[in-house]
Tab-separated table of C-alpha atoms and ligand atoms in Angstrom:
chain	number	residue	atom	x	y	z
Y	1	MET	CA	3.813	16.349	-12.968
Y	2	LYS	CA	2.922	13.526	-10.620
Y	3	GLN	CA	2.879	14.837	-7.062
Y	4	TRP	CA	1.335	12.000	-5.071
Y	5	ILE	CA	2.741	8.533	-5.724
Y	6	VAL	CA	1.658	5.314	-4.044
Y	7	PHE	CA	3.389	1.921	-4.010
Y	8	GLU	CA	1.314	-1.217	-3.627
Y	9	GLY	CA	2.078	-4.920	-3.568
Y	10	GLY	CA	1.842	-8.130	-1.607
Y	11	GLU	CA	4.120	-9.315	1.178
Y	12	GLY	CA	7.794	-9.379	0.202
Y	13	SER	CA	7.232	-7.487	-3.054
Y	14	GLY	CA	10.123	-5.121	-2.280
Y	15	LYS	CA	8.144	-1.888	-1.944
Y	16	THR	CA	10.334	-0.551	0.837
Y	17	THR	CA	13.610	-1.143	-1.026
Y	18	LEU	CA	12.336	0.450	-4.231
Y	19	MET	CA	10.835	3.411	-2.359
Y	20	SER	CA	14.117	4.100	-0.547
Y	21	ALA	CA	15.993	4.021	-3.863
Y	22	LEU	CA	13.454	6.404	-5.402
Y	23	GLN	CA	13.598	8.688	-2.373
Y	24	ARG	CA	17.407	8.956	-2.680
Y	25	GLU	CA	17.140	9.662	-6.399
Y	26	LEU	CA	14.479	12.361	-5.986
Y	27	GLU	CA	16.317	14.018	-3.102
Y	28	ALA	CA	19.489	14.064	-5.202
Y	29	ARG	CA	17.466	15.949	-7.814
Y	30	GLY	CA	16.562	18.511	-5.141
Y	31	ILE	CA	12.888	17.534	-4.946
Y	32	ASP	CA	11.193	18.342	-1.634
Y	33	LEU	CA	9.325	15.217	-0.602
Y	34	LEU	CA	7.496	13.367	2.119
Y	35	CYS	CA	8.036	9.624	2.211
Y	36	THR	CA	5.414	7.975	4.393
Y	37	ARG	CA	3.328	4.912	5.102
Y	38	GLU	CA	0.147	4.516	7.055
Y	39	PRO	CA	-0.020	5.047	10.045
Y	40	GLY	CA	3.098	7.189	9.529
Y	41	GLY	CA	3.939	8.071	13.097
Y	42	VAL	CA	0.562	9.748	13.605
Y	43	PRO	CA	-0.310	8.623	17.165
Y	44	ILE	CA	-4.069	8.144	16.630
Y	45	ALA	CA	-3.486	6.200	13.420
Y	46	GLU	CA	-0.773	4.153	15.196
Y	47	ALA	CA	-3.161	3.226	17.978
Y	48	ILE	CA	-5.749	2.039	15.451
Y	49	ARG	CA	-3.141	0.002	13.567
Y	50	ARG	CA	-1.979	-1.748	16.737
Y	51	ILE	CA	-5.470	-3.205	17.123
Y	52	ILE	CA	-5.546	-4.393	13.524
Y	53	LEU	CA	-2.129	-6.043	13.433
Y	54	ALA	CA	-1.919	-7.606	16.910
Y	55	PRO	CA	-1.507	-11.385	16.356
Y	56	GLU	CA	-3.787	-12.086	19.354
Y	57	ASN	CA	-6.765	-10.287	17.768
Y	58	THR	CA	-8.010	-13.370	15.981
Y	59	GLU	CA	-11.623	-12.312	16.705
Y	60	LEU	CA	-11.364	-9.133	14.632
Y	61	ASP	CA	-14.348	-9.068	12.300
Y	62	PRO	CA	-13.459	-8.473	8.606
Y	63	ILE	CA	-15.779	-5.480	8.252
Y	64	ALA	CA	-14.469	-3.989	11.506
Y	65	GLU	CA	-10.951	-4.537	10.123
Y	66	ALA	CA	-11.809	-2.669	6.910
Y	67	LEU	CA	-13.351	0.209	8.893
Y	68	LEU	CA	-10.290	0.428	11.147
Y	69	PHE	CA	-7.943	0.585	8.151
Y	70	ALA	CA	-10.112	3.345	6.680
Y	71	ALA	CA	-10.113	5.249	10.003
Y	72	SER	CA	-6.336	4.988	10.337
Y	73	ARG	CA	-5.983	6.081	6.687
Y	74	ARG	CA	-8.199	9.105	7.255
Y	75	GLN	CA	-6.191	10.301	10.252
Y	76	HIS	CA	-2.844	9.911	8.469
Y	77	LEU	CA	-4.237	11.625	5.360
Y	78	VAL	CA	-5.494	14.647	7.267
Y	79	GLU	CA	-2.539	15.034	9.623
Y	80	ARG	CA	0.320	14.185	7.273
Y	81	VAL	CA	-0.459	13.819	3.586
Y	82	LEU	CA	-2.784	16.721	2.803
Y	83	PRO	CA	-0.602	19.336	4.565
Y	84	ALA	CA	2.441	18.080	2.599
Y	85	LEU	CA	0.552	18.271	-0.700
Y	86	GLU	CA	-0.658	21.759	0.170
Y	87	LYS	CA	2.942	22.830	0.815
Y	88	GLY	CA	3.807	21.573	-2.662
Y	89	GLN	CA	5.845	18.580	-1.471
Y	90	MET	CA	5.922	15.410	-3.518
Y	91	VAL	CA	4.461	12.521	-1.496
Y	92	LEU	CA	5.684	8.922	-1.766
Y	93	MET	CA	3.411	6.542	0.048
Y	94	ASP	CA	3.700	2.884	0.962
Y	95	ARG	CA	0.142	1.486	0.529
Y	96	PHE	CA	-3.196	3.323	0.308
Y	97	VAL	CA	-6.796	2.532	-0.691
Y	98	ASP	CA	-5.847	-0.216	-3.164
Y	99	SER	CA	-4.424	-2.240	-0.244
Y	100	SER	CA	-7.851	-2.257	1.365
Y	101	LEU	CA	-9.519	-3.118	-1.948
Y	102	ALA	CA	-7.136	-6.045	-2.566
Y	103	TYR	CA	-6.867	-7.379	1.023
Y	104	GLN	CA	-10.270	-6.620	2.549
Y	105	GLY	CA	-12.472	-6.191	-0.520
Y	106	TYR	CA	-11.171	-8.970	-2.722
Y	107	ALA	CA	-9.178	-11.454	-0.610
Y	108	ARG	CA	-11.431	-11.304	2.466
Y	109	GLU	CA	-14.442	-11.070	0.177
Y	110	ILE	CA	-16.144	-8.121	1.848
Y	111	GLY	CA	-16.734	-6.810	-1.666
Y	112	LEU	CA	-14.813	-4.267	-3.707
Y	113	GLU	CA	-17.722	-1.837	-3.913
Y	114	GLU	CA	-18.331	-1.902	-0.160
Y	115	VAL	CA	-14.667	-1.240	0.598
Y	116	ARG	CA	-14.533	1.433	-2.104
Y	117	THR	CA	-17.502	3.160	-0.480
Y	118	ILE	CA	-16.051	3.324	3.042
Y	119	ASN	CA	-12.729	4.522	1.628
Y	120	ALA	CA	-14.398	7.183	-0.504
Y	121	PHE	CA	-15.947	8.456	2.734
Y	122	ALA	CA	-12.569	8.300	4.517
Y	123	THR	CA	-10.602	10.059	1.778
Y	124	GLN	CA	-13.299	12.482	0.601
Y	125	GLY	CA	-12.089	11.956	-2.945
Y	126	HIS	CA	-8.383	12.658	-2.318
Y	127	MET	CA	-6.602	10.107	-4.496
Y	128	PRO	CA	-2.988	9.678	-5.655
Y	129	ASP	CA	-1.837	10.700	-9.132
Y	130	ILE	CA	-0.255	7.329	-9.820
Y	131	VAL	CA	0.083	3.902	-8.200
Y	132	PHE	CA	2.934	1.469	-8.833
Y	133	LEU	CA	1.950	-2.136	-8.190
Y	134	LEU	CA	4.879	-4.447	-7.449
Y	135	ASP	CA	3.559	-7.744	-8.671
Y	136	ILE	CA	5.082	-10.986	-7.383
Y	137	ASP	CA	4.100	-14.627	-7.000
Y	138	PRO	CA	3.271	-14.899	-3.258
Y	139	VAL	CA	5.378	-18.052	-2.927
Y	140	LYS	CA	8.431	-15.940	-3.812
Y	141	GLY	CA	7.258	-12.957	-1.764
Y	142	LEU	CA	6.700	-15.020	1.356
Y	143	GLU	CA	10.101	-16.695	0.904
Y	144	ARG	CA	11.640	-13.214	0.948
Y	145	ILE	CA	9.886	-12.091	4.138
Y	146	ASN	CA	10.575	-15.345	5.934
Y	147	ALA	CA	14.255	-14.879	5.165
Y	148	ASN	CA	14.302	-11.222	6.263
Y	149	ARG	CA	12.006	-10.854	9.234
Y	150	ASP	CA	12.136	-12.039	12.778
Y	151	SER	CA	8.458	-11.376	13.490
Y	152	LEU	CA	5.361	-11.820	11.370
Y	153	ASN	CA	2.164	-9.788	11.844
Y	154	ARG	CA	-1.407	-11.128	11.806
Y	155	LEU	CA	-1.804	-10.535	8.072
Y	156	ASP	CA	1.535	-12.164	7.158
Y	157	LEU	CA	0.250	-15.290	8.876
Y	158	GLU	CA	-2.670	-15.760	6.463
Y	159	THR	CA	-2.626	-18.801	4.203
Y	160	LEU	CA	-0.900	-18.871	0.840
Y	161	ARG	CA	-4.348	-18.944	-0.796
Y	162	PHE	CA	-5.157	-15.617	0.879
Y	163	HIS	CA	-1.995	-14.037	-0.545
Y	164	GLU	CA	-2.775	-15.468	-3.983
Y	165	LYS	CA	-6.168	-13.789	-3.788
Y	166	VAL	CA	-4.546	-10.501	-2.763
Y	167	ARG	CA	-2.430	-10.728	-5.917
Y	168	GLU	CA	-5.476	-11.543	-8.073
Y	169	GLY	CA	-7.313	-8.601	-6.511
Y	170	TYR	CA	-4.489	-6.191	-7.261
Y	171	LEU	CA	-4.219	-7.376	-10.872
Y	172	TYR	CA	-7.970	-7.038	-11.299
Y	173	LEU	CA	-7.802	-3.454	-9.975
Y	174	ALA	CA	-4.903	-2.675	-12.321
Y	175	ARG	CA	-6.845	-3.947	-15.340
Y	176	ASN	CA	-9.635	-1.528	-14.493
Y	177	ASN	CA	-7.632	1.533	-13.465
Y	178	PRO	CA	-5.167	3.171	-15.854
Y	179	LYS	CA	-3.535	4.986	-12.895
Y	180	ILE	CA	-2.118	1.641	-11.668
Y	181	ILE	CA	1.192	0.708	-13.322
Y	182	VAL	CA	2.162	-2.943	-12.850
Y	183	LEU	CA	5.873	-3.660	-12.286
Y	184	ASP	CA	7.497	-7.093	-12.260
Y	185	ALA	CA	8.815	-7.265	-8.689
Y	186	THR	CA	11.247	-10.095	-9.504
Y	187	LYS	CA	13.405	-7.558	-11.367
Y	188	GLY	CA	16.332	-5.895	-9.602
Y	189	VAL	CA	15.854	-2.605	-7.788
Y	190	GLU	CA	17.994	-0.650	-10.297
Y	191	GLU	CA	15.865	-1.778	-13.215
Y	192	LEU	CA	12.636	-1.081	-11.349
Y	193	LEU	CA	13.865	2.375	-10.377
Y	194	LYS	CA	14.609	3.118	-14.031
Y	195	GLU	CA	11.085	2.049	-15.026
Y	196	VAL	CA	9.537	4.221	-12.304
Y	197	LEU	CA	11.591	7.272	-13.287
Y	198	GLU	CA	10.599	6.800	-16.939
Y	199	VAL	CA	6.925	6.955	-15.950
Y	200	LEU	CA	7.406	9.930	-13.633
Y	201	PHE	CA	9.593	12.174	-15.810
N	1	LIG	P1	3.064	-3.981	7.304
N	1	LIG	O1	4.019	-4.853	8.002
N	1	LIG	O2	2.968	-2.538	7.612
N	1	LIG	O3	3.156	-4.135	5.751
N	1	LIG	P2	4.095	-4.347	4.549
N	1	LIG	O4	3.673	-5.665	3.991
N	1	LIG	O5	3.679	-3.206	3.669
N	1	LIG	O6	5.495	-4.290	5.044
N	1	LIG	O7	1.664	-4.646	7.502
N	1	LIG	C1	0.612	-4.189	6.870
N	1	LIG	C2	-0.298	-5.338	6.613
N	1	LIG	O8	-1.618	-4.843	6.521
N	1	LIG	C3	0.005	-6.017	5.293
N	1	LIG	O9	-0.210	-7.397	5.459
N	1	LIG	C4	-1.045	-5.460	4.377
N	1	LIG	C5	-2.194	-5.194	5.274
N	1	LIG	N1	-3.109	-4.101	4.870
N	1	LIG	C6	-4.435	-4.387	4.623
N	1	LIG	O10	-4.870	-5.537	4.733
N	1	LIG	N2	-5.275	-3.378	4.278
N	1	LIG	C7	-4.861	-2.096	4.176
N	1	LIG	O11	-5.651	-1.190	3.865
N	1	LIG	C8	-3.479	-1.814	4.448
N	1	LIG	C9	-2.957	-0.420	4.366
N	1	LIG	C10	-2.642	-2.848	4.796
């Protein structure tokens, strides 16, 4: 049984929509679950995230950014995720370590191994049972967020090339990690939900 499930993907890949559909389906089956995303309403993690995502923080150093993501992750993990897992709840999570590997390690070129190392320290080896990667061409993904959002954060404002590298990074990680299941994010939510449920049950 998969207890801890993470969703990953680039901007506009539809993670939130698919996760809500899965949440409804699992709750209808009577499964006790926690649906969360970093920083997940954990005040310390929220405060760290505000620094990272503020559009005015153009001076933020890439390594400092990676360390801040890892710090925010650690706090959310300890305060929210681990207690839920200990209680036997199923945990659905929007983004985790693979986001840092794809965005900071690969796209920002800090290095996958370096980012893996700081995240191994932050998570102390606690890793999800399975990761669903919603793969989409960033041109399509960015079209979706531009149509749906009134405000863009500092990372949304990166160049198209950056988002293409994020995608490449994710696909590279998926090729090297059997726990990462790649889904075609251009498919409809009903079809994607069916694919996810087939993997989980
Ligand atoms: P948010 O609006 O929360 O993301 P989403 O795209 O999931 O709706 O913004 C999070 C941004 O931070 C997003 O651009 C991805 C990026 N990010 C990283 O660069 N590294 C990380 O470790 C995480 C968790 C997110």
